[in-house]
Tab-separated table of C-alpha atoms and ligand atoms in Angstrom:
chain	number	residue	atom	x	y	z
A	26	MET	CA	-34.663	0.189	-18.673
A	27	ALA	CA	-33.218	3.403	-17.249
A	28	LEU	CA	-34.186	4.515	-13.779
A	29	TRP	CA	-35.319	7.945	-14.898
A	30	GLY	CA	-37.374	7.576	-18.092
A	31	GLY	CA	-40.477	9.654	-17.185
A	32	ARG	CA	-39.161	13.117	-17.937
A	33	PHE	CA	-37.728	12.112	-21.292
A	34	THR	CA	-39.380	11.742	-24.681
A	35	GLN	CA	-36.259	10.761	-26.610
A	36	ALA	CA	-33.980	7.833	-25.909
A	37	ALA	CA	-30.342	8.528	-25.118
A	38	ASP	CA	-27.994	8.568	-28.072
A	39	THR	CA	-26.113	5.275	-27.923
A	40	ARG	CA	-22.839	7.172	-28.058
A	41	PHE	CA	-23.884	9.194	-25.022
A	42	LYS	CA	-25.061	6.051	-23.264
A	43	ASP	CA	-21.681	4.400	-23.774
A	44	PHE	CA	-20.012	7.546	-22.509
A	45	ASN	CA	-22.267	7.892	-19.483
A	46	ASP	CA	-22.637	4.312	-18.306
A	47	SER	CA	-20.444	3.125	-15.463
A	48	LEU	CA	-21.487	-0.524	-15.247
A	49	ARG	CA	-18.331	-1.797	-16.948
A	50	PHE	CA	-16.319	-0.717	-13.894
A	51	ASP	CA	-18.791	-0.177	-11.027
A	52	TYR	CA	-19.988	-3.790	-11.375
A	53	ARG	CA	-17.322	-4.404	-8.748
A	54	LEU	CA	-19.641	-2.748	-6.220
A	55	ALA	CA	-22.377	-5.361	-6.725
A	56	GLU	CA	-22.018	-7.072	-3.359
A	57	GLN	CA	-21.862	-3.770	-1.502
A	58	ASP	CA	-24.879	-2.418	-3.395
A	59	ILE	CA	-26.876	-5.482	-2.394
A	60	ILE	CA	-25.776	-5.388	1.251
A	61	GLY	CA	-26.659	-1.686	1.395
A	62	SER	CA	-30.020	-2.428	-0.189
A	63	VAL	CA	-30.852	-5.058	2.420
A	64	ALA	CA	-30.067	-2.538	5.162
A	65	TRP	CA	-32.190	0.073	3.386
A	66	SER	CA	-35.128	-2.339	3.144
A	67	LYS	CA	-34.987	-2.746	6.928
A	68	ALA	CA	-34.914	1.026	7.357
A	69	LEU	CA	-38.009	1.260	5.133
A	70	LEU	CA	-39.715	-1.374	7.259
A	71	SER	CA	-38.991	0.686	10.358
A	72	VAL	CA	-40.883	3.667	8.884
A	73	ASN	CA	-43.717	1.474	7.578
A	74	VAL	CA	-42.975	1.988	3.897
A	75	LEU	CA	-42.617	-1.779	3.669
A	76	THR	CA	-44.518	-4.429	5.568
A	77	GLN	CA	-42.656	-7.172	7.370
A	78	ASP	CA	-43.602	-9.599	4.658
A	79	GLU	CA	-42.501	-7.279	1.858
A	80	GLN	CA	-39.190	-6.606	3.531
A	81	GLN	CA	-38.577	-10.307	3.984
A	82	GLN	CA	-39.335	-10.998	0.341
A	83	LEU	CA	-36.969	-8.248	-0.740
A	84	GLU	CA	-34.243	-9.419	1.590
A	85	ALA	CA	-34.535	-13.022	0.410
A	86	ALA	CA	-34.384	-11.962	-3.237
A	87	LEU	CA	-31.419	-9.681	-2.575
A	88	ASN	CA	-29.558	-12.463	-0.793
A	89	GLU	CA	-30.230	-14.807	-3.671
A	90	LEU	CA	-28.928	-12.186	-6.041
A	91	LYS	CA	-25.831	-11.744	-3.913
A	92	ALA	CA	-25.043	-15.455	-4.003
A	93	SER	CA	-25.453	-15.435	-7.759
A	94	VAL	CA	-23.197	-12.380	-8.111
A	95	VAL	CA	-20.503	-13.873	-5.903
A	96	ALA	CA	-20.562	-17.054	-7.985
A	97	ASP	CA	-20.419	-15.217	-11.305
A	98	PRO	CA	-19.654	-11.470	-11.127
A	99	GLU	CA	-19.037	-11.274	-14.879
A	100	GLN	CA	-22.734	-11.927	-15.566
A	101	ILE	CA	-23.307	-8.264	-14.741
A	102	LEU	CA	-21.192	-7.162	-17.675
A	103	ARG	CA	-23.568	-8.856	-20.110
A	104	SER	CA	-26.283	-6.335	-19.222
A	105	ASP	CA	-26.735	-2.881	-20.735
A	106	ALA	CA	-27.857	-1.324	-17.439
A	107	GLU	CA	-26.517	2.178	-16.800
A	108	ASP	CA	-24.727	1.371	-13.564
A	109	ILE	CA	-24.614	-1.210	-10.784
A	110	HIS	CA	-27.479	0.457	-8.906
A	111	SER	CA	-29.811	0.185	-11.909
A	112	TRP	CA	-28.659	-3.366	-12.502
A	113	VAL	CA	-29.429	-4.521	-8.959
A	114	GLU	CA	-32.814	-2.800	-9.001
A	115	GLN	CA	-33.718	-4.367	-12.354
A	116	GLN	CA	-32.648	-7.815	-11.159
A	117	LEU	CA	-34.758	-7.357	-8.074
A	118	ILE	CA	-37.815	-6.368	-10.100
A	119	ASP	CA	-37.255	-9.384	-12.345
A	120	ARG	CA	-37.349	-11.571	-9.239
A	121	VAL	CA	-40.131	-10.052	-7.107
A	122	GLY	CA	-42.068	-7.920	-9.578
A	123	ASP	CA	-43.517	-4.527	-8.619
A	124	LEU	CA	-42.452	-4.912	-5.000
A	125	GLY	CA	-38.887	-4.374	-6.212
A	126	LYS	CA	-39.893	-0.890	-7.318
A	127	LYS	CA	-40.531	0.146	-3.714
A	128	LEU	CA	-36.936	-0.261	-2.597
A	129	HIS	CA	-35.691	3.061	-3.922
A	130	THR	CA	-38.158	5.013	-1.757
A	131	GLY	CA	-36.345	7.795	0.088
A	132	ARG	CA	-33.004	6.814	-1.368
A	133	SER	CA	-30.897	8.354	-4.115
A	134	ARG	CA	-28.097	6.869	-6.127
A	135	ASN	CA	-26.018	9.631	-4.595
A	136	ASP	CA	-26.173	8.359	-1.015
A	137	GLN	CA	-26.238	4.830	-2.398
A	138	VAL	CA	-23.013	5.074	-4.379
A	139	ALA	CA	-21.283	6.903	-1.529
A	140	THR	CA	-22.263	4.056	0.801
A	141	ASP	CA	-21.345	1.300	-1.649
A	142	LEU	CA	-17.941	2.780	-2.251
A	143	LYS	CA	-17.181	3.126	1.457
A	144	LEU	CA	-18.232	-0.477	2.033
A	145	TRP	CA	-15.961	-1.527	-0.816
A	146	CYS	CA	-13.045	0.539	0.521
A	147	ARG	CA	-13.492	-1.053	3.918
A	148	ALA	CA	-13.437	-4.597	2.522
A	149	GLN	CA	-10.518	-3.866	0.207
A	150	GLY	CA	-8.681	-2.171	3.062
A	151	GLU	CA	-8.790	-5.405	5.044
A	152	VAL	CA	-7.430	-7.345	2.072
A	153	LEU	CA	-4.583	-4.829	1.779
A	154	LEU	CA	-3.834	-4.971	5.489
A	155	ASP	CA	-3.456	-8.736	5.153
A	156	ALA	CA	-1.111	-8.333	2.203
A	157	LEU	CA	0.953	-5.805	4.140
A	158	GLN	CA	1.126	-8.197	7.036
A	159	ARG	CA	2.309	-11.047	4.808
A	160	LEU	CA	5.065	-8.834	3.455
A	161	GLN	CA	6.038	-7.759	6.970
A	162	THR	CA	6.256	-11.409	7.997
A	163	LYS	CA	8.523	-12.054	5.018
A	164	MET	CA	10.814	-9.150	5.921
A	165	VAL	CA	11.187	-10.417	9.487
A	166	GLU	CA	11.857	-13.951	8.247
A	167	VAL	CA	14.623	-12.769	5.898
A	168	ALA	CA	16.022	-10.520	8.634
A	169	GLN	CA	16.053	-13.410	11.091
A	170	ALA	CA	18.053	-15.549	8.678
A	171	ASN	CA	20.539	-12.828	7.740
A	172	GLN	CA	21.670	-11.266	10.984
A	173	THR	CA	25.299	-12.012	10.243
A	174	THR	CA	25.206	-11.213	6.530
A	175	VAL	CA	27.267	-8.052	6.205
A	176	LEU	CA	26.108	-5.559	3.603
A	177	PRO	CA	27.735	-2.310	2.574
A	178	GLY	CA	25.533	0.585	3.632
A	179	TYR	CA	25.388	3.511	1.225
A	180	THR	CA	24.847	7.227	1.254
A	181	HIS	CA	24.967	9.032	-2.103
A	182	LEU	CA	25.321	5.526	-3.538
A	183	GLN	CA	28.861	5.498	-2.118
A	184	ARG	CA	29.881	2.886	0.405
A	185	ALA	CA	29.455	4.578	3.754
A	186	GLN	CA	29.441	2.151	6.694
A	187	PRO	CA	28.825	-1.567	6.917
A	188	VAL	CA	25.360	-2.757	7.940
A	189	THR	CA	23.740	-6.185	7.785
A	190	PHE	CA	21.142	-7.592	5.435
A	191	ALA	CA	18.899	-8.036	8.474
A	192	HIS	CA	19.180	-4.346	9.309
A	193	TRP	CA	18.258	-3.465	5.722
A	194	CYS	CA	15.177	-5.752	5.898
A	195	LEU	CA	14.072	-4.185	9.152
A	196	ALA	CA	14.352	-0.698	7.642
A	197	TYR	CA	11.687	-1.644	5.097
A	198	LEU	CA	9.685	-3.373	7.796
A	199	GLU	CA	9.414	-0.018	9.557
A	200	MET	CA	8.037	1.563	6.363
A	201	PHE	CA	5.472	-1.194	5.874
A	202	GLU	CA	4.350	-0.886	9.470
A	203	ARG	CA	3.774	2.820	8.953
A	204	ASP	CA	1.846	2.003	5.766
A	205	SER	CA	-0.332	-0.363	7.784
A	206	SER	CA	-0.950	2.209	10.440
A	207	ARG	CA	-1.806	4.877	7.855
A	208	LEU	CA	-4.219	2.486	6.178
A	209	GLN	CA	-5.923	1.616	9.451
A	210	ASP	CA	-6.225	5.299	10.212
A	211	ALA	CA	-7.835	6.016	6.844
A	212	LEU	CA	-10.208	3.073	7.260
A	213	GLN	CA	-11.283	4.326	10.632
A	214	ARG	CA	-11.977	7.813	9.303
A	215	LEU	CA	-14.058	6.586	6.373
A	216	ASN	CA	-16.175	4.385	8.591
A	217	THR	CA	-19.263	6.630	8.599
A	218	CYS	CA	-22.488	5.813	6.819
A	219	PRO	CA	-23.883	8.180	4.148
A	220	LEU	CA	-27.052	6.149	3.560
A	221	GLY	CA	-30.156	8.161	4.387
A	222	SER	CA	-28.659	11.413	3.078
A	223	GLY	CA	-30.862	11.223	-0.013
A	224	ALA	CA	-29.786	13.072	-3.123
A	225	LEU	CA	-28.241	15.931	-1.160
A	226	ALA	CA	-30.702	17.321	1.402
A	227	GLY	CA	-31.450	14.234	3.481
A	228	THR	CA	-34.255	11.699	3.248
A	229	ALA	CA	-37.888	12.621	3.869
A	230	TYR	CA	-38.522	9.468	5.885
A	231	ALA	CA	-37.915	9.514	9.629
A	232	ILE	CA	-35.291	6.821	9.541
A	233	ASP	CA	-33.041	6.194	12.531
A	234	ARG	CA	-29.806	6.700	10.637
A	235	GLU	CA	-27.609	5.682	13.560
A	236	ARG	CA	-29.335	2.329	13.647
A	237	LEU	CA	-29.003	2.043	9.892
A	238	ALA	CA	-25.281	2.838	10.189
A	239	GLN	CA	-24.881	0.176	12.856
A	240	SER	CA	-26.648	-2.421	10.745
A	241	LEU	CA	-23.946	-1.907	8.111
A	242	ASP	CA	-21.186	-2.032	10.754
A	243	PHE	CA	-20.344	1.630	10.351
A	244	GLN	CA	-19.114	3.436	13.411
A	245	ARG	CA	-21.748	6.161	13.031
A	246	ALA	CA	-23.961	7.943	10.515
A	247	THR	CA	-22.517	10.886	8.564
A	248	ARG	CA	-23.614	14.204	10.060
A	249	ASN	CA	-24.298	16.363	7.020
A	250	SER	CA	-26.147	15.221	3.925
A	251	LEU	CA	-24.458	17.671	1.527
A	252	ASP	CA	-21.042	16.481	2.619
A	253	ALA	CA	-22.072	12.831	2.820
A	254	VAL	CA	-22.967	12.558	-0.869
A	255	SER	CA	-20.047	14.569	-2.174
A	256	ASP	CA	-17.232	13.502	0.128
A	257	ARG	CA	-14.558	11.460	-1.636
A	258	ASP	CA	-11.771	12.167	0.847
A	259	HIS	CA	-11.473	8.464	1.567
A	260	VAL	CA	-10.797	7.722	-2.093
A	261	MET	CA	-7.941	10.206	-2.083
A	262	GLU	CA	-6.699	9.105	1.328
A	263	LEU	CA	-6.529	5.471	0.298
A	264	MET	CA	-4.739	6.405	-2.895
A	265	SER	CA	-2.318	8.536	-0.946
A	266	VAL	CA	-1.643	5.686	1.482
A	267	ALA	CA	-1.120	3.484	-1.587
A	268	SER	CA	1.183	6.083	-3.143
A	269	ILE	CA	3.414	6.337	-0.090
A	270	SER	CA	3.556	2.575	0.229
A	271	MET	CA	4.368	2.223	-3.478
A	272	LEU	CA	7.157	4.715	-2.923
A	273	HIS	CA	8.535	2.369	-0.254
A	274	LEU	CA	8.162	-0.619	-2.559
A	275	SER	CA	9.916	1.253	-5.357
A	276	ARG	CA	12.890	2.019	-3.116
A	277	LEU	CA	13.084	-1.601	-2.020
A	278	ALA	CA	12.837	-2.682	-5.660
A	279	GLU	CA	15.580	-0.269	-6.676
A	280	ASP	CA	17.900	-1.478	-3.877
A	281	LEU	CA	17.379	-5.084	-4.939
A	282	ILE	CA	17.816	-4.280	-8.637
A	283	PHE	CA	21.160	-2.720	-7.760
A	284	TYR	CA	22.174	-5.608	-5.473
A	285	ASN	CA	21.238	-7.995	-8.283
A	286	SER	CA	23.269	-6.109	-10.900
A	287	GLY	CA	26.424	-7.593	-12.399
A	288	GLU	CA	28.366	-4.722	-10.859
A	289	ALA	CA	27.230	-5.459	-7.293
A	290	GLY	CA	26.543	-9.204	-7.475
A	291	PHE	CA	25.200	-9.189	-3.923
A	292	ILE	CA	22.103	-11.240	-4.620
A	293	GLU	CA	20.685	-13.488	-7.259
A	294	LEU	CA	16.941	-13.478	-7.762
A	295	ALA	CA	15.160	-16.754	-8.369
A	296	ASP	CA	14.302	-17.816	-11.920
A	297	THR	CA	10.667	-17.613	-10.871
A	298	VAL	CA	10.656	-13.803	-10.715
A	299	THR	CA	13.049	-12.967	-13.534
A	300	SER	CA	12.845	-13.197	-17.287
A	301	GLY	CA	15.235	-13.610	-20.146
A	302	SER	CA	16.121	-11.491	-23.157
A	303	SER	CA	14.869	-12.489	-26.596
A	304	LEU	CA	18.253	-11.600	-28.046
A	305	MET	CA	20.927	-11.929	-25.370
A	306	PRO	CA	21.000	-15.498	-24.062
A	307	GLN	CA	23.042	-14.635	-20.963
A	308	LYS	CA	20.465	-12.233	-19.510
A	309	LYS	CA	18.313	-12.768	-16.445
A	310	ASN	CA	16.404	-9.598	-15.860
A	311	PRO	CA	14.779	-8.423	-12.603
A	312	ASP	CA	11.449	-7.710	-14.330
A	313	ALA	CA	9.268	-8.184	-11.257
A	314	LEU	CA	11.194	-5.509	-9.401
A	315	GLU	CA	11.347	-3.171	-12.373
A	316	LEU	CA	7.589	-3.439	-12.796
A	317	ILE	CA	7.048	-2.631	-9.118
A	318	ARG	CA	9.269	0.429	-9.578
A	319	GLY	CA	7.431	1.345	-12.778
A	320	LYS	CA	3.902	0.843	-11.504
A	321	THR	CA	4.552	3.329	-8.728
A	322	GLY	CA	4.075	6.082	-11.304
A	323	ARG	CA	0.680	4.810	-12.292
A	324	VAL	CA	-0.576	4.860	-8.688
A	325	TYR	CA	0.586	8.474	-8.300
A	326	GLY	CA	-1.194	9.227	-11.562
A	327	ALA	CA	-4.479	7.894	-10.204
A	328	LEU	CA	-4.156	10.017	-7.062
A	329	ALA	CA	-3.267	13.147	-9.027
A	330	GLY	CA	-6.139	12.482	-11.448
A	331	MET	CA	-8.668	12.228	-8.639
A	332	MET	CA	-7.438	15.397	-6.961
A	333	MET	CA	-7.822	17.253	-10.260
A	334	THR	CA	-11.291	15.818	-10.738
A	335	VAL	CA	-12.595	16.922	-7.361
A	336	LYS	CA	-10.799	20.252	-7.254
A	337	ALA	CA	-13.287	23.148	-7.244
A	338	LEU	CA	-16.307	20.887	-7.756
A	339	PRO	CA	-19.358	22.671	-6.404
A	340	LEU	CA	-21.468	20.907	-3.782
A	341	ALA	CA	-23.051	18.471	-3.862
A	342	TYR	CA	-23.007	15.468	-6.250
A	343	ASN	CA	-21.790	16.038	-9.800
A	344	LYS	CA	-21.305	13.370	-12.410
A	345	ASP	CA	-17.601	14.171	-12.406
A	346	MET	CA	-17.525	12.068	-9.276
A	347	GLN	CA	-18.223	8.914	-11.232
A	348	GLU	CA	-14.566	9.265	-12.266
A	349	ASP	CA	-13.565	8.272	-8.726
A	350	LYS	CA	-13.793	4.540	-9.263
A	351	GLU	CA	-11.525	3.444	-12.087
A	352	GLY	CA	-8.467	5.180	-10.643
A	353	LEU	CA	-9.183	3.893	-7.146
A	354	PHE	CA	-9.737	0.315	-8.295
A	355	ASP	CA	-6.618	0.398	-10.428
A	356	ALA	CA	-4.463	2.009	-7.735
A	357	LEU	CA	-5.505	-0.438	-5.029
A	358	ASP	CA	-5.262	-3.464	-7.343
A	359	THR	CA	-1.793	-2.356	-8.388
A	360	TRP	CA	-0.713	-1.778	-4.807
A	361	TYR	CA	-1.974	-5.213	-3.803
A	362	ASP	CA	-0.186	-6.920	-6.699
A	363	CYS	CA	3.058	-5.120	-5.878
A	364	LEU	CA	2.880	-6.098	-2.195
A	365	GLU	CA	2.414	-9.728	-3.182
A	366	MET	CA	5.114	-9.591	-5.833
A	367	THR	CA	7.619	-7.991	-3.446
A	368	ALA	CA	7.118	-10.817	-0.964
A	369	LEU	CA	7.490	-13.314	-3.810
A	370	CYS	CA	10.835	-11.795	-4.833
A	371	PHE	CA	12.273	-12.891	-1.480
A	372	GLU	CA	11.362	-16.510	-2.197
A	373	GLY	CA	14.462	-18.296	-3.429
A	374	ILE	CA	16.617	-15.175	-3.288
A	375	GLN	CA	20.312	-16.045	-2.962
A	376	ILE	CA	22.446	-13.677	-0.979
A	377	ASN	CA	26.135	-13.869	-1.765
A	378	GLY	CA	27.536	-13.184	1.692
A	379	GLU	CA	31.154	-13.333	0.543
A	380	ARG	CA	30.573	-10.677	-2.099
A	381	THR	CA	28.688	-8.409	0.290
A	382	LEU	CA	31.391	-8.787	2.935
A	383	GLU	CA	34.126	-8.060	0.402
A	384	ALA	CA	32.267	-4.970	-0.797
A	385	ALA	CA	31.653	-3.789	2.747
A	386	LYS	CA	35.399	-3.922	3.414
A	387	GLN	CA	36.145	-1.707	0.442
A	388	GLY	CA	35.576	1.994	0.050
A	389	TYR	CA	37.039	2.985	3.433
A	390	ALA	CA	33.809	2.107	5.175
A	391	ASN	CA	35.751	1.908	8.449
A	392	ALA	CA	37.050	5.500	8.296
A	393	THR	CA	34.530	6.598	10.943
A	394	GLU	CA	35.901	3.889	13.262
A	395	LEU	CA	39.385	5.338	12.962
A	396	ALA	CA	38.032	8.796	13.792
A	397	ASP	CA	36.176	7.383	16.813
A	398	TYR	CA	39.395	5.620	17.842
A	399	LEU	CA	41.246	8.954	17.798
A	400	VAL	CA	38.402	10.534	19.784
A	401	ALA	CA	38.822	7.795	22.407
A	402	LYS	CA	42.491	8.801	22.603
A	403	GLY	CA	41.513	12.374	23.427
A	404	ILE	CA	41.481	14.083	20.023
A	405	PRO	CA	38.404	16.306	19.375
A	406	PHE	CA	36.155	14.756	16.724
A	407	ARG	CA	36.507	17.562	14.188
A	408	GLU	CA	40.288	17.220	14.285
A	409	ALA	CA	40.057	13.417	14.195
A	410	HIS	CA	37.805	13.700	11.115
A	411	HIS	CA	40.473	15.768	9.345
A	412	ILE	CA	43.302	13.388	10.294
A	413	VAL	CA	41.402	10.394	8.959
A	414	GLY	CA	40.556	12.261	5.764
A	415	VAL	CA	44.282	12.742	5.174
A	416	ALA	CA	44.924	9.077	6.069
A	417	VAL	CA	42.318	7.966	3.491
A	418	VAL	CA	44.051	10.049	0.820
A	419	GLY	CA	47.306	8.360	1.806
A	420	ALA	CA	45.761	4.880	1.611
A	421	ILE	CA	44.192	5.664	-1.763
A	422	ALA	CA	47.605	6.754	-3.037
A	423	LYS	CA	49.078	3.444	-1.864
A	424	GLY	CA	46.117	1.538	-3.300
A	425	CYS	CA	45.293	-0.176	-0.009
A	426	ALA	CA	42.739	-0.218	2.813
A	427	LEU	CA	43.270	1.692	6.071
A	428	GLU	CA	43.915	-1.514	7.988
A	429	GLU	CA	46.549	-2.473	5.447
A	430	LEU	CA	48.731	0.511	6.390
A	431	SER	CA	51.576	-0.367	8.777
A	432	LEU	CA	51.613	1.064	12.272
A	433	ASP	CA	54.453	3.395	11.279
A	434	GLU	CA	52.499	4.592	8.296
A	435	LEU	CA	49.420	5.194	10.424
A	436	ARG	CA	51.480	7.031	13.040
A	437	GLU	CA	52.533	9.550	10.381
A	438	PHE	CA	48.938	10.774	10.528
A	439	SER	CA	48.699	10.792	14.323
A	440	SER	CA	51.149	9.743	16.986
A	441	VAL	CA	48.393	8.562	19.338
A	442	ILE	CA	47.712	5.556	17.095
A	443	ASP	CA	48.802	2.203	18.604
A	444	GLU	CA	48.722	-1.489	17.757
A	445	ASP	CA	45.195	-1.720	19.199
A	446	VAL	CA	43.909	0.324	16.239
A	447	TYR	CA	43.720	-2.779	14.037
A	448	GLY	CA	41.105	-4.368	16.257
A	449	THR	CA	38.816	-1.377	15.769
A	450	LEU	CA	39.196	-1.357	11.996
A	451	THR	CA	37.604	-4.768	11.444
A	452	ILE	CA	34.079	-5.140	10.094
A	453	ASP	CA	33.016	-6.887	13.287
A	454	SER	CA	34.166	-3.965	15.340
A	455	CYS	CA	32.433	-1.463	13.006
A	456	LEU	CA	29.165	-3.313	13.513
A	457	LYS	CA	29.595	-3.897	17.227
A	458	GLN	CA	30.262	-0.230	17.929
A	459	ARG	CA	26.786	0.781	16.686
A	460	CYS	CA	25.286	-0.430	19.917
A	461	ALA	CA	22.689	2.251	20.727
A	462	LEU	CA	19.020	1.537	20.108
A	463	GLY	CA	18.237	1.330	16.392
A	464	GLY	CA	21.847	0.676	15.437
A	465	VAL	CA	23.374	-2.215	13.553
A	466	SER	CA	25.265	-3.978	16.386
A	467	PRO	CA	24.456	-7.711	16.517
A	468	GLU	CA	22.729	-7.290	19.907
A	469	GLN	CA	20.578	-4.428	18.651
A	470	VAL	CA	19.613	-6.263	15.467
A	471	ALA	CA	18.754	-9.427	17.407
A	472	TYR	CA	16.649	-7.292	19.744
A	473	ALA	CA	14.974	-5.562	16.771
A	474	VAL	CA	14.132	-8.900	15.151
A	475	LYS	CA	12.632	-10.154	18.386
A	476	GLN	CA	10.577	-7.009	18.879
A	477	ALA	CA	9.397	-7.086	15.266
A	478	GLN	CA	8.317	-10.695	15.656
A	479	GLN	CA	6.415	-9.761	18.775
A	480	ARG	CA	4.612	-6.890	17.012
A	481	LEU	CA	3.632	-9.284	14.215
A	482	ASP	CA	2.282	-11.790	16.727
A	483	GLU	CA	0.201	-9.041	18.313
A	484	GLN	CA	-1.252	-8.114	14.904
A	485	ASP	CA	-2.605	-11.649	14.535
B	514	LIG	N1	-22.911	5.858	-11.509
B	514	LIG	C1	-22.960	6.977	-10.631
B	514	LIG	C2	-21.612	7.206	-9.967
B	514	LIG	O1	-20.823	6.341	-10.005
B	514	LIG	C3	-23.975	6.752	-9.553
B	514	LIG	C4	-24.564	7.978	-9.009
B	514	LIG	C5	-25.476	8.594	-10.029
B	514	LIG	N2	-26.126	9.729	-9.510
B	514	LIG	C6	-26.661	10.653	-10.271
B	514	LIG	N3	-27.226	11.662	-9.719
B	514	LIG	N4	-26.558	10.578	-11.577
B	514	LIG	O2	-21.339	8.252	-9.456
């Protein structure tokens, strides 16, 4: 039975009903709708719309319903109710009879759905924070174990300067920490309670909305009823947090796909996160990582879709807003899956330290060291940069590395060069030199790992 039959003489066309109904996706709000309803029943008691006994009956029935929903959420999908709010109300009436019909006093589905969705966002936000934390823990663990694994660092996808695998892990850790902080920020901002805003103009019952907000663990009640029922900023904020985090995951995925390629051969992913080709028996494809990279687009799509939907919508509630849920659910589910899958990709990963070291030695990745060496001998950096550029051309012509040039050959480029130059051209020296905060020197990386571990411990 629909919630609004009285004004109508004709039943809805079944095609319209299918088009209009939201139960097939908003059934996910069942628990939140019930929790919100319990809080509302207490608010109604406080203004004497319900007696103590009635409220207790409603609360008991709602709690029973909640237990049943938690045990079997799919049961909801077997109903032809219009949406989750109608479903819960109908279930309640089935259980307590006419008393169930009192619950909607002073409430609208507009403040109800706004409240349900915020409660859901809050719960899902916590789940996502946990997933982010698990991934952060993984990154620190891999960093810890790979402080001496040299990795070529790239700019423009050209070997630039050597780094370590640990330093690379900690770069992504920084991104995931920012994602966490952005998510916490969004969760804090959405933590205001719309319930008691009615359809748009507020409720006609003198409910203490601050108390109601507190009973649902919100920080405060929303301040304006028009805004409260039509605000979906939190939906867009969460999707934008998800989008930025997916962007980070896609960059990590792309780095690993490249490291895993035949050309690089830096890592080998475990069998557990790769798949084979139906035709080429030799293939072991990085599907998990490619899917993470690919799914990033779909999360952006959900955000863009929602922005388009809300753009220029007049106040207050419009049915357009029912379109908020599917994209949000999909975006946050996808983000969660990708966080988990990224962490999984580090399980059983093999890092070929000899290959990465070999690659880091190639491509004149120590050219900056030679320039710094010349600077230490009193040559202005700009001039040193030019001299080394010429030296690199010379080494390329000879088909060798800078450190493979003889002292005489090196001296042709600058007479200040001495025997001690060779010590500065080693990988170890390249790394050690980057000793300022945030750099790749072994001391700095060890310090960064320790600090990261400490931040993780504080999160717990
Ligand atoms: N299913 C609706 C939604 O998700 C609930 C709110 C309905 N409100 C209304 N005035 N029709 O937005």
